């Protein structure tokens, strides 16, 4: 008896473990993750890479703010902590910027500026960002790059300077707080689903009567009907069965006149 109980316990444990393995496999295969991802873009016939991560958002979230870290990260690791901000945001980081002190190399400066602009354009295609809320963050090393972007793009982009005492997490949180301010005069229209038609969407949820004027209309209809009785029916007095089965073909004439739309 002890051996049988042990075998039954082992069998239940094996089935339970198989269920856990199946559940973990389902989670890994079918539940998408939104960690750090790398992208390769072509800048001046040269392939350059950048990394991006969603904070409190996913690929289905549209018109998110974009924060571009325009300085070389150590290890190219972006923060994964979603508690930095409660709002959804996309953080992108450049890779291997050709930063030179005091903009001493105009070619490198031009390539870095083109790289940052390409990241913004590529992010718009991949994530449908809100171009009115694009923030470029620079540190001390990239101050010249930030100044050049301001001179070239003007108010089309926003720039944030990272202080010496700030960490990457702190400057991201500070930048995201700035994205909560809505611009009174946006320069770009927010992304919209190109196949979405508001008129068709409204009609989809509306009753057909609301889309037409019915006041004063008159409708005439001929309707065919059928009347059948049961073959066996008990009488009410002596409870005997009577064969009253019969069928009648009927034709109705319906005339409707709509006085107003409200009662149609």
Coordinates of C-alpha atoms in Angstrom, one line a residue:
X1 CA 0.0 0.0 0.0
X2 CA 2.8 2.4 0.8
X3 CA 4.5 1.7 -2.6
X4 CA 1.2 2.3 -4.4
X5 CA 0.7 5.6 -2.6
X6 CA 4.3 6.7 -3.4
X7 CA 3.8 5.9 -7.0
X8 CA 0.6 7.9 -7.2
X9 CA 2.3 10.8 -5.5
X10 CA 5.2 10.7 -8.0
X11 CA 2.8 10.5 -10.9
X12 CA 0.9 13.6 -9.7
X13 CA 4.2 15.5 -9.2
X14 CA 5.3 14.6 -12.8
X15 CA 2.0 15.8 -14.2
X16 CA 2.2 19.0 -12.2
X17 CA 5.8 19.7 -13.4
X18 CA 4.7 19.1 -17.0
X19 CA 1.9 21.6 -16.6
X20 CA 4.4 24.2 -15.2
X21 CA 6.8 23.5 -18.2
X22 CA 3.9 23.9 -20.6
X23 CA 2.8 27.2 -19.0
X24 CA 6.4 28.6 -19.0
X25 CA 6.8 27.6 -22.7
X26 CA 3.5 29.3 -23.5
X27 CA 4.6 32.5 -21.7
X28 CA 7.9 32.6 -23.5
X29 CA 6.6 31.9 -27.0
X30 CA 3.3 33.9 -27.0
X31 CA 3.7 36.8 -24.6
X32 CA 5.7 39.6 -26.1
X33 CA 8.5 41.3 -24.2
X34 CA 9.4 44.9 -24.5
X35 CA 13.0 45.0 -23.3
X36 CA 16.0 46.7 -24.9
X37 CA 16.2 46.2 -28.7
X38 CA 18.8 47.1 -31.2
X39 CA 18.3 48.7 -34.6
X40 CA 20.6 49.3 -37.6
X41 CA 20.1 52.3 -39.8
X42 CA 22.0 53.6 -42.8
X43 CA 23.6 57.0 -42.3
X44 CA 25.6 58.3 -45.3
X45 CA 26.1 54.8 -46.7
X46 CA 27.3 53.6 -43.3
X47 CA 25.4 51.2 -41.1
X48 CA 25.1 52.5 -37.6
X49 CA 23.2 51.0 -34.7
X50 CA 21.2 52.3 -31.8
X51 CA 19.2 50.8 -28.9
X52 CA 15.7 51.5 -27.8
X53 CA 13.5 50.5 -24.9
X54 CA 9.8 51.0 -23.9
X55 CA 9.1 52.3 -20.5
X56 CA 5.5 51.7 -19.3
X57 CA 4.4 51.1 -22.9
X58 CA 4.5 48.6 -25.7
X59 CA 4.5 48.5 -29.5
X60 CA 0.7 49.0 -29.7
X61 CA 0.9 52.4 -27.9
X62 CA 0.9 55.2 -30.4
X63 CA 2.2 58.9 -30.2
X64 CA 4.6 58.3 -27.4
X65 CA 7.3 60.8 -26.5
X66 CA 10.8 60.0 -27.6
X67 CA 13.9 60.7 -25.5
X68 CA 17.2 60.3 -27.4
X69 CA 20.4 60.0 -25.3
X70 CA 23.0 61.7 -27.5
X71 CA 26.1 60.5 -25.7
X72 CA 28.0 57.2 -25.5
X73 CA 26.7 54.9 -22.8
X74 CA 28.9 52.6 -21.0
X75 CA 28.1 49.1 -22.3
X76 CA 25.1 50.5 -24.3
X77 CA 22.7 49.4 -21.6
X78 CA 19.6 51.4 -21.2
X79 CA 17.6 51.6 -17.9
X80 CA 14.8 49.0 -17.7
X81 CA 13.2 50.3 -14.6
X82 CA 9.7 51.3 -15.4
X83 CA 9.3 53.2 -12.0
X84 CA 11.3 56.0 -13.5
X85 CA 8.1 57.5 -14.7
X86 CA 4.4 56.5 -14.7
X87 CA 4.0 57.9 -18.3
X88 CA 4.8 55.8 -21.3
X89 CA 8.0 56.8 -23.2
X90 CA 10.5 55.5 -25.6
X91 CA 14.2 55.9 -24.8
X92 CA 16.7 55.6 -27.5
X93 CA 20.5 55.6 -27.2
X94 CA 23.1 56.3 -29.9
X95 CA 26.1 54.0 -30.3
X96 CA 29.7 55.0 -31.0
X97 CA 29.3 58.7 -31.5
X98 CA 32.3 60.3 -33.2
X99 CA 32.3 63.2 -30.6
X100 CA 35.3 65.5 -30.8
X101 CA 36.0 68.3 -28.3
X102 CA 34.9 71.8 -29.4
X103 CA 33.5 70.5 -32.8
X104 CA 37.1 70.3 -34.1
X105 CA 36.1 67.7 -36.7
X106 CA 33.2 69.1 -38.9
X107 CA 32.8 65.7 -40.7
X108 CA 32.4 63.8 -37.5
X109 CA 29.9 66.4 -36.2
X110 CA 27.9 66.3 -39.4
X111 CA 27.8 62.5 -39.2
X112 CA 26.6 62.5 -35.6
X113 CA 23.9 65.0 -36.3
X114 CA 22.7 62.9 -39.3
X115 CA 22.8 59.9 -37.0
X116 CA 20.6 61.5 -34.4
X117 CA 18.1 62.7 -37.0
X118 CA 18.0 59.3 -38.6
X119 CA 17.2 57.8 -35.2
X120 CA 14.2 60.1 -34.8
X121 CA 12.9 59.3 -38.3
X122 CA 13.4 55.6 -37.8
X123 CA 11.7 55.7 -34.4
X124 CA 8.7 57.4 -36.0
X125 CA 8.4 54.5 -38.5
X126 CA 8.9 51.8 -35.9
X127 CA 7.0 53.2 -32.9
X128 CA 4.8 56.0 -34.3
X129 CA 6.2 58.6 -31.9
X130 CA 4.8 62.1 -31.3
X131 CA 7.2 64.3 -33.2
X132 CA 6.1 67.3 -31.1
X133 CA 7.6 65.5 -28.0
X134 CA 11.1 64.6 -29.1
X135 CA 13.8 65.4 -26.6
X136 CA 17.5 65.0 -27.2
X137 CA 19.6 64.6 -24.0
X138 CA 23.3 65.5 -24.1
X139 CA 26.0 65.4 -21.4
X140 CA 29.2 67.5 -21.1
X141 CA 31.0 65.6 -23.8
X142 CA 28.2 66.1 -26.4
X143 CA 27.6 69.8 -25.6
X144 CA 28.9 70.9 -29.0
X145 CA 26.6 68.3 -30.7
X146 CA 23.6 69.6 -28.8
X147 CA 24.4 73.2 -29.7
X148 CA 24.7 72.3 -33.3
X149 CA 21.4 70.5 -33.3
X150 CA 19.7 73.5 -31.8
X151 CA 21.2 75.8 -34.4
X152 CA 20.1 73.5 -37.2
X153 CA 16.7 72.3 -36.1
X154 CA 15.6 75.3 -34.0
X155 CA 12.4 74.7 -32.1
X156 CA 11.6 71.5 -34.1
X157 CA 13.2 69.4 -31.4
X158 CA 13.7 69.9 -27.6
X159 CA 17.1 69.5 -26.0
X160 CA 18.0 68.7 -22.4
X161 CA 21.5 69.0 -20.8
X162 CA 22.5 66.4 -18.3
X163 CA 24.3 67.8 -15.3
X164 CA 27.4 66.3 -13.9
X165 CA 25.7 65.1 -10.7
X166 CA 22.7 63.5 -12.5
X167 CA 22.5 59.8 -13.3
X168 CA 21.0 58.5 -16.5
X169 CA 17.8 57.5 -14.6
X170 CA 17.5 61.0 -13.1
X171 CA 17.9 62.8 -16.4
X172 CA 15.4 60.5 -18.1
X173 CA 12.8 61.1 -15.3
X174 CA 13.4 64.9 -15.6
X175 CA 13.0 64.8 -19.3
X176 CA 9.8 62.8 -19.2
X177 CA 8.3 65.3 -16.8
X178 CA 8.9 67.9 -19.5
X179 CA 7.0 65.8 -22.1
X180 CA 3.8 66.1 -20.1
X181 CA 3.5 69.7 -21.1
X182 CA 1.3 69.9 -24.2
X183 CA 2.4 72.4 -26.9
X184 CA -0.1 75.0 -27.9
X185 CA 1.0 75.0 -31.5
X186 CA 2.3 71.6 -32.5
X187 CA 4.5 71.6 -35.6
X188 CA 3.6 68.0 -36.5
X189 CA 0.3 66.2 -36.7
X190 CA 0.2 63.2 -34.3
X191 CA 0.2 59.8 -35.9
X192 CA -3.2 58.4 -37.0
X193 CA -4.1 55.1 -38.4
X194 CA -4.2 55.6 -42.2
X195 CA -7.1 53.3 -42.9
X196 CA -9.3 54.8 -40.1
X197 CA -12.3 56.7 -41.5
X198 CA -14.2 58.5 -38.7
X199 CA -17.4 58.7 -40.8
X200 CA -17.4 55.0 -41.5
X201 CA -16.6 54.3 -37.8
X202 CA -19.5 56.4 -36.7
X203 CA -21.9 54.7 -39.1
X204 CA -20.7 51.3 -37.8
X205 CA -22.1 52.2 -34.4
X206 CA -25.1 54.1 -35.5
X207 CA -28.6 52.8 -36.2
X208 CA -29.5 53.1 -39.8
X209 CA -32.6 55.2 -38.9
X210 CA -30.3 57.9 -37.5
X211 CA -28.4 58.2 -40.8
X212 CA -31.6 58.9 -42.9
X213 CA -34.5 61.3 -42.8
X214 CA -37.7 59.3 -42.2
X215 CA -40.1 62.2 -41.6
X216 CA -43.0 62.2 -44.1
X217 CA -42.2 58.8 -45.5
X218 CA -44.8 56.2 -46.2
X219 CA -44.0 52.5 -46.8
X220 CA -46.4 49.9 -48.2
X221 CA -45.6 46.2 -47.7
X222 CA -47.3 42.9 -48.7
X223 CA -46.4 40.1 -46.2
X224 CA -47.2 36.4 -46.6
X225 CA -48.0 34.4 -43.5
X226 CA -49.2 31.0 -42.4
X227 CA -51.6 29.9 -39.6
X228 CA -51.4 26.3 -38.2
X229 CA -53.3 24.5 -35.5
X230 CA -52.3 21.3 -33.6
X231 CA -53.7 18.0 -34.7
X232 CA -54.9 16.9 -31.2
X233 CA -56.6 19.4 -28.9
X234 CA -58.6 18.6 -25.8
X235 CA -62.0 20.3 -25.4
X236 CA -62.5 22.5 -22.4
X237 CA -65.7 20.7 -21.2
X238 CA -65.5 16.9 -21.5
X239 CA -61.7 16.8 -22.2
X240 CA -62.1 14.8 -25.4
X241 CA -59.7 15.0 -28.2
X242 CA -60.7 16.9 -31.3
X243 CA -58.9 17.0 -34.6
X244 CA -58.8 20.7 -35.4
X245 CA -55.7 20.6 -37.6
X246 CA -55.9 23.1 -40.3
X247 CA -53.7 25.7 -42.1
X248 CA -54.5 29.0 -43.6
X249 CA -52.4 31.0 -46.0
X250 CA -52.7 34.7 -45.2
X251 CA -51.5 37.9 -46.9
X252 CA -51.2 41.1 -45.0
X253 CA -51.0 44.7 -46.2
X254 CA -48.9 46.9 -44.0
X255 CA -48.9 50.7 -44.5
X256 CA -46.5 52.8 -42.3
X257 CA -46.4 56.6 -42.3
X258 CA -43.6 58.3 -40.3
X259 CA -44.8 61.6 -38.8
X260 CA -41.3 62.6 -37.5
X261 CA -37.8 61.3 -37.2
X262 CA -38.0 61.1 -33.4
X263 CA -40.9 58.5 -33.5
X264 CA -39.8 56.6 -36.6

